[in-house]
Amino acid sequence: MLRNQNGISVYTVLSIILFIALVFILAVPNFFNLDKEKNLEDCINNMKQIWVATTDYMRDTNADFNGDLSLLIKTPKKDDPKNTYLSSNLYCPETSHQKKEYLVYGKYVAEQIGTEIKHNYGIIILCPNLAQYPKHIIEKGFYENMEPTQLQNYMSEDIDYIDSETGLNGAKKVELINKYIEIWKTDPDAFAKRKANTTALRAILFPEKFGITE
């Protein structure tokens, strides 16, 4: 058996090297956060938690939500003052060390139906890394299981449409969703337009697809 001057066999050295390499291979994904599927799942779960917290907050305030997540963390729940709407800050695991917050926009619309007022809440949440990771988006099916208001249905359907049209083009996806949010922020008739015509807001984002020319 081959041995070096210290009496250690070549096979022993190779075994040690292989063992170290194996440990390194197993450790790298955790150390550098390379498990993309788990990161995707964790990110979407984070956004779902934020959506639930924001929805609860808006139901208690009946007002738009400006995206300040610290409000959800420090504000006690109306029906459970011992707890806040959100227990702690949540970050996308892809860049959790950078502490980049999720973008959250909440729209409140009071709809007069006869003598009654129907409260509508619609919330859009964007992963801060959506441009680089275009799959980091809440699927439409999630909202369908959460007893959404009509406004939330409109938003989730339109976001799903944007998602399908942009595919893996994350930068375009972010651009159009931000433009979509801006419509809700600036157009007081956005709800009425969307209620009257399913494609009303989509046509603003995709004018050529809907045959609109300037």
PDB file of N, CA and C in Angstrom, residues 69-130:
ATOM      1  N   LEU A  69     -45.804  47.752   6.318  1.00  0.00           N
ATOM      2  CA  LEU A  69     -45.973  46.497   7.057  1.00  0.00           C
ATOM      3  C   LEU A  69     -45.731  46.658   8.550  1.00  0.00           C
ATOM      4  N   SER A  70     -45.017  47.710   8.943  1.00  0.00           N
ATOM      5  CA  SER A  70     -44.785  47.927  10.373  1.00  0.00           C
ATOM      6  C   SER A  70     -46.104  48.177  11.105  1.00  0.00           C
ATOM      7  N   LEU A  71     -47.098  48.705  10.393  1.00  0.00           N
ATOM      8  CA  LEU A  71     -48.422  48.908  10.986  1.00  0.00           C
ATOM      9  C   LEU A  71     -49.039  47.576  11.406  1.00  0.00           C
ATOM     10  N   LEU A  72     -48.856  46.575  10.557  1.00  0.00           N
ATOM     11  CA  LEU A  72     -49.424  45.257  10.853  1.00  0.00           C
ATOM     12  C   LEU A  72     -48.698  44.592  12.016  1.00  0.00           C
ATOM     13  N   ILE A  73     -47.422  44.924  12.170  1.00  0.00           N
ATOM     14  CA  ILE A  73     -46.612  44.301  13.215  1.00  0.00           C
ATOM     15  C   ILE A  73     -46.866  44.936  14.584  1.00  0.00           C
ATOM     16  N   LYS A  74     -47.121  46.229  14.602  1.00  0.00           N
ATOM     17  CA  LYS A  74     -47.255  46.923  15.891  1.00  0.00           C
ATOM     18  C   LYS A  74     -48.706  47.189  16.313  1.00  0.00           C
ATOM     19  N   THR A  75     -49.667  46.987  15.400  1.00  0.00           N
ATOM     20  CA  THR A  75     -51.062  47.288  15.727  1.00  0.00           C
ATOM     21  C   THR A  75     -51.779  46.064  16.284  1.00  0.00           C
ATOM     22  N   PRO A  76     -52.355  46.168  17.480  1.00  0.00           N
ATOM     23  CA  PRO A  76     -53.115  45.042  18.055  1.00  0.00           C
ATOM     24  C   PRO A  76     -54.385  44.778  17.245  1.00  0.00           C
ATOM     25  N   LYS A  77     -54.749  43.520  17.147  1.00  0.00           N
ATOM     26  CA  LYS A  77     -55.980  43.172  16.453  1.00  0.00           C
ATOM     27  C   LYS A  77     -57.183  43.725  17.208  1.00  0.00           C
ATOM     28  N   LYS A  78     -58.183  44.117  16.457  1.00  0.00           N
ATOM     29  CA  LYS A  78     -59.371  44.709  17.062  1.00  0.00           C
ATOM     30  C   LYS A  78     -60.099  43.715  17.959  1.00  0.00           C
ATOM     31  N   ASP A  79     -60.172  42.456  17.518  1.00  0.00           N
ATOM     32  CA  ASP A  79     -60.900  41.451  18.294  1.00  0.00           C
ATOM     33  C   ASP A  79     -59.982  40.561  19.135  1.00  0.00           C
ATOM     34  N   ASP A  80     -58.675  40.865  19.095  1.00  0.00           N
ATOM     35  CA  ASP A  80     -57.704  40.081  19.868  1.00  0.00           C
ATOM     36  C   ASP A  80     -56.513  40.976  20.209  1.00  0.00           C
ATOM     37  N   PRO A  81     -56.694  41.934  21.112  1.00  0.00           N
ATOM     38  CA  PRO A  81     -55.678  42.954  21.413  1.00  0.00           C
ATOM     39  C   PRO A  81     -54.336  42.417  21.902  1.00  0.00           C
ATOM     40  N   LYS A  82     -54.310  41.172  22.340  1.00  0.00           N
ATOM     41  CA  LYS A  82     -53.049  40.608  22.822  1.00  0.00           C
ATOM     42  C   LYS A  82     -52.111  40.250  21.668  1.00  0.00           C
ATOM     43  N   ASN A  83     -52.651  40.194  20.470  1.00  0.00           N
ATOM     44  CA  ASN A  83     -51.850  39.845  19.297  1.00  0.00           C
ATOM     45  C   ASN A  83     -51.960  40.928  18.232  1.00  0.00           C
ATOM     46  N   THR A  84     -50.923  41.039  17.420  1.00  0.00           N
ATOM     47  CA  THR A  84     -50.942  41.990  16.311  1.00  0.00           C
ATOM     48  C   THR A  84     -51.318  41.259  15.027  1.00  0.00           C
ATOM     49  N   TYR A  85     -51.563  42.024  13.980  1.00  0.00           N
ATOM     50  CA  TYR A  85     -51.993  41.420  12.719  1.00  0.00           C
ATOM     51  C   TYR A  85     -50.885  40.564  12.092  1.00  0.00           C
ATOM     52  N   LEU A  86     -49.647  41.005  12.249  1.00  0.00           N
ATOM     53  CA  LEU A  86     -48.499  40.265  11.716  1.00  0.00           C
ATOM     54  C   LEU A  86     -47.464  40.158  12.823  1.00  0.00           C
ATOM     55  N   SER A  87     -46.975  38.953  13.066  1.00  0.00           N
ATOM     56  CA  SER A  87     -46.100  38.740  14.223  1.00  0.00           C
ATOM     57  C   SER A  87     -44.690  39.284  14.030  1.00  0.00           C
ATOM     58  N   SER A  88     -44.194  39.282  12.791  1.00  0.00           N
ATOM     59  CA  SER A  88     -42.819  39.736  12.559  1.00  0.00           C
ATOM     60  C   SER A  88     -42.615  40.073  11.087  1.00  0.00           C
ATOM     61  N   ASN A  89     -41.479  40.691  10.790  1.00  0.00           N
ATOM     62  CA  ASN A  89     -41.140  40.983   9.401  1.00  0.00           C
ATOM     63  C   ASN A  89     -40.888  39.687   8.638  1.00  0.00           C
ATOM     64  N   LEU A  90     -41.311  39.670   7.393  1.00  0.00           N
ATOM     65  CA  LEU A  90     -41.089  38.514   6.531  1.00  0.00           C
ATOM     66  C   LEU A  90     -40.339  38.974   5.287  1.00  0.00           C
ATOM     67  N   TYR A  91     -39.375  38.164   4.854  1.00  0.00           N
ATOM     68  CA  TYR A  91     -38.569  38.525   3.692  1.00  0.00           C
ATOM     69  C   TYR A  91     -38.456  37.342   2.739  1.00  0.00           C
ATOM     70  N   CYS A  92     -38.304  37.652   1.468  1.00  0.00           N
ATOM     71  CA  CYS A  92     -38.098  36.591   0.484  1.00  0.00           C
ATOM     72  C   CYS A  92     -36.799  35.865   0.816  1.00  0.00           C
ATOM     73  N   PRO A  93     -36.822  34.544   0.924  1.00  0.00           N
ATOM     74  CA  PRO A  93     -35.617  33.794   1.300  1.00  0.00           C
ATOM     75  C   PRO A  93     -34.479  33.896   0.295  1.00  0.00           C
ATOM     76  N   GLU A  94     -34.777  34.316  -0.925  1.00  0.00           N
ATOM     77  CA  GLU A  94     -33.705  34.461  -1.913  1.00  0.00           C
ATOM     78  C   GLU A  94     -32.715  35.545  -1.499  1.00  0.00           C
ATOM     79  N   THR A  95     -33.220  36.588  -0.841  1.00  0.00           N
ATOM     80  CA  THR A  95     -32.348  37.694  -0.422  1.00  0.00           C
ATOM     81  C   THR A  95     -32.730  38.158   0.981  1.00  0.00           C
ATOM     82  N   SER A  96     -32.993  37.204   1.863  1.00  0.00           N
ATOM     83  CA  SER A  96     -33.463  37.552   3.207  1.00  0.00           C
ATOM     84  C   SER A  96     -32.461  38.426   3.963  1.00  0.00           C
ATOM     85  N   HIS A  97     -31.173  38.260   3.658  1.00  0.00           N
ATOM     86  CA  HIS A  97     -30.145  39.044   4.356  1.00  0.00           C
ATOM     87  C   HIS A  97     -30.200  40.524   3.983  1.00  0.00           C
ATOM     88  N   GLN A  98     -30.834  40.837   2.855  1.00  0.00           N
ATOM     89  CA  GLN A  98     -30.926  42.233   2.418  1.00  0.00           C
ATOM     90  C   GLN A  98     -32.124  42.963   3.029  1.00  0.00           C
ATOM     91  N   LYS A  99     -33.032  42.216   3.661  1.00  0.00           N
ATOM     92  CA  LYS A  99     -34.183  42.803   4.358  1.00  0.00           C
ATOM     93  C   LYS A  99     -35.049  43.669   3.434  1.00  0.00           C
ATOM     94  N   LYS A 100     -35.244  43.207   2.208  1.00  0.00           N
ATOM     95  CA  LYS A 100     -36.102  43.958   1.279  1.00  0.00           C
ATOM     96  C   LYS A 100     -37.556  43.552   1.513  1.00  0.00           C
ATOM     97  N   GLU A 101     -38.401  44.525   1.814  1.00  0.00           N
ATOM     98  CA  GLU A 101     -39.786  44.226   2.164  1.00  0.00           C
ATOM     99  C   GLU A 101     -40.638  43.915   0.932  1.00  0.00           C
ATOM    100  N   TYR A 102     -41.680  43.136   1.160  1.00  0.00           N
ATOM    101  CA  TYR A 102     -42.661  42.875   0.115  1.00  0.00           C
ATOM    102  C   TYR A 102     -43.441  44.163  -0.167  1.00  0.00           C
ATOM    103  N   LEU A 103     -43.803  44.346  -1.425  1.00  0.00           N
ATOM    104  CA  LEU A 103     -44.631  45.486  -1.792  1.00  0.00           C
ATOM    105  C   LEU A 103     -46.091  45.083  -1.613  1.00  0.00           C
ATOM    106  N   VAL A 104     -46.819  45.866  -0.836  1.00  0.00           N
ATOM    107  CA  VAL A 104     -48.216  45.537  -0.546  1.00  0.00           C
ATOM    108  C   VAL A 104     -49.101  46.747  -0.844  1.00  0.00           C
ATOM    109  N   TYR A 105     -50.160  46.508  -1.588  1.00  0.00           N
ATOM    110  CA  TYR A 105     -51.134  47.568  -1.851  1.00  0.00           C
ATOM    111  C   TYR A 105     -52.529  47.038  -1.553  1.00  0.00           C
ATOM    112  N   GLY A 106     -53.276  47.780  -0.750  1.00  0.00           N
ATOM    113  CA  GLY A 106     -54.637  47.384  -0.414  1.00  0.00           C
ATOM    114  C   GLY A 106     -55.636  48.461  -0.793  1.00  0.00           C
ATOM    115  N   LYS A 107     -56.654  48.073  -1.544  1.00  0.00           N
ATOM    116  CA  LYS A 107     -57.691  49.009  -1.996  1.00  0.00           C
ATOM    117  C   LYS A 107     -59.016  48.686  -1.311  1.00  0.00           C
ATOM    118  N   TYR A 108     -59.657  49.730  -0.782  1.00  0.00           N
ATOM    119  CA  TYR A 108     -60.970  49.562  -0.160  1.00  0.00           C
ATOM    120  C   TYR A 108     -62.016  50.293  -0.988  1.00  0.00           C
ATOM    121  N   VAL A 109     -63.111  49.608  -1.282  1.00  0.00           N
ATOM    122  CA  VAL A 109     -64.217  50.207  -2.030  1.00  0.00           C
ATOM    123  C   VAL A 109     -65.525  49.893  -1.314  1.00  0.00           C
ATOM    124  N   ALA A 110     -66.266  50.941  -0.978  1.00  0.00           N
ATOM    125  CA  ALA A 110     -67.595  50.777  -0.385  1.00  0.00           C
ATOM    126  C   ALA A 110     -68.614  50.870  -1.514  1.00  0.00           C
ATOM    127  N   GLU A 111     -69.320  49.778  -1.745  1.00  0.00           N
ATOM    128  CA  GLU A 111     -70.274  49.714  -2.860  1.00  0.00           C
ATOM    129  C   GLU A 111     -71.706  49.811  -2.327  1.00  0.00           C
ATOM    130  N   GLN A 112     -72.426  50.795  -2.810  1.00  0.00           N
ATOM    131  CA  GLN A 112     -73.814  50.985  -2.393  1.00  0.00           C
ATOM    132  C   GLN A 112     -74.717  50.060  -3.202  1.00  0.00           C
ATOM    133  N   ILE A 113     -75.402  49.160  -2.512  1.00  0.00           N
ATOM    134  CA  ILE A 113     -76.343  48.248  -3.155  1.00  0.00           C
ATOM    135  C   ILE A 113     -77.690  48.413  -2.457  1.00  0.00           C
ATOM    136  N   GLY A 114     -78.571  49.145  -3.100  1.00  0.00           N
ATOM    137  CA  GLY A 114     -79.846  49.453  -2.463  1.00  0.00           C
ATOM    138  C   GLY A 114     -79.618  50.327  -1.249  1.00  0.00           C
ATOM    139  N   THR A 115     -80.090  49.856  -0.116  1.00  0.00           N
ATOM    140  CA  THR A 115     -79.909  50.611   1.130  1.00  0.00           C
ATOM    141  C   THR A 115     -78.713  50.111   1.934  1.00  0.00           C
ATOM    142  N   GLU A 116     -78.026  49.109   1.397  1.00  0.00           N
ATOM    143  CA  GLU A 116     -76.902  48.520   2.117  1.00  0.00           C
ATOM    144  C   GLU A 116     -75.564  48.908   1.483  1.00  0.00           C
ATOM    145  N   ILE A 117     -74.529  48.855   2.295  1.00  0.00           N
ATOM    146  CA  ILE A 117     -73.171  49.115   1.808  1.00  0.00           C
ATOM    147  C   ILE A 117     -72.375  47.813   1.857  1.00  0.00           C
ATOM    148  N   LYS A 118     -71.826  47.455   0.715  1.00  0.00           N
ATOM    149  CA  LYS A 118     -71.004  46.249   0.629  1.00  0.00           C
ATOM    150  C   LYS A 118     -69.540  46.658   0.672  1.00  0.00           C
ATOM    151  N   HIS A 119     -68.804  46.092   1.611  1.00  0.00           N
ATOM    152  CA  HIS A 119     -67.393  46.438   1.779  1.00  0.00           C
ATOM    153  C   HIS A 119     -66.523  45.518   0.924  1.00  0.00           C
ATOM    154  N   ASN A 120     -65.708  46.126   0.083  1.00  0.00           N
ATOM    155  CA  ASN A 120     -64.811  45.368  -0.795  1.00  0.00           C
ATOM    156  C   ASN A 120     -63.357  45.656  -0.436  1.00  0.00           C
ATOM    157  N   TYR A 121     -62.577  44.591  -0.337  1.00  0.00           N
ATOM    158  CA  TYR A 121     -61.151  44.725  -0.046  1.00  0.00           C
ATOM    159  C   TYR A 121     -60.371  43.969  -1.121  1.00  0.00           C
ATOM    160  N   GLY A 122     -59.393  44.636  -1.694  1.00  0.00           N
ATOM    161  CA  GLY A 122     -58.545  43.991  -2.686  1.00  0.00           C
ATOM    162  C   GLY A 122     -57.086  44.245  -2.355  1.00  0.00           C
ATOM    163  N   ILE A 123     -56.294  43.186  -2.322  1.00  0.00           N
ATOM    164  CA  ILE A 123     -54.893  43.315  -1.910  1.00  0.00           C
ATOM    165  C   ILE A 123     -53.977  42.670  -2.945  1.00  0.00           C
ATOM    166  N   ILE A 124     -52.922  43.395  -3.285  1.00  0.00           N
ATOM    167  CA  ILE A 124     -51.908  42.887  -4.213  1.00  0.00           C
ATOM    168  C   ILE A 124     -50.570  42.870  -3.479  1.00  0.00           C
ATOM    169  N   ILE A 125     -49.875  41.744  -3.555  1.00  0.00           N
ATOM    170  CA  ILE A 125     -48.575  41.612  -2.894  1.00  0.00           C
ATOM    171  C   ILE A 125     -47.528  41.200  -3.920  1.00  0.00           C
ATOM    172  N   LEU A 126     -46.424  41.940  -3.932  1.00  0.00           N
ATOM    173  CA  LEU A 126     -45.338  41.644  -4.861  1.00  0.00           C
ATOM    174  C   LEU A 126     -44.080  41.241  -4.107  1.00  0.00           C
ATOM    175  N   CYS A 127     -43.470  40.154  -4.546  1.00  0.00           N
ATOM    176  CA  CYS A 127     -42.165  39.774  -4.020  1.00  0.00           C
ATOM    177  C   CYS A 127     -41.145  40.801  -4.506  1.00  0.00           C
ATOM    178  N   PRO A 128     -40.239  41.266  -3.648  1.00  0.00           N
ATOM    179  CA  PRO A 128     -39.244  42.252  -4.080  1.00  0.00           C
ATOM    180  C   PRO A 128     -38.271  41.704  -5.119  1.00  0.00           C
ATOM    181  N   ASN A 129     -38.266  40.381  -5.274  1.00  0.00           N
ATOM    182  CA  ASN A 129     -37.359  39.748  -6.241  1.00  0.00           C
ATOM    183  C   ASN A 129     -38.102  39.172  -7.446  1.00  0.00           C
ATOM    184  N   LEU A 130     -39.323  39.642  -7.671  1.00  0.00           N
ATOM    185  CA  LEU A 130     -40.142  39.073  -8.745  1.00  0.00           C
ATOM    186  C   LEU A 130     -39.479  39.202 -10.113  1.00  0.00           C
TER     187      LEU A 130
END
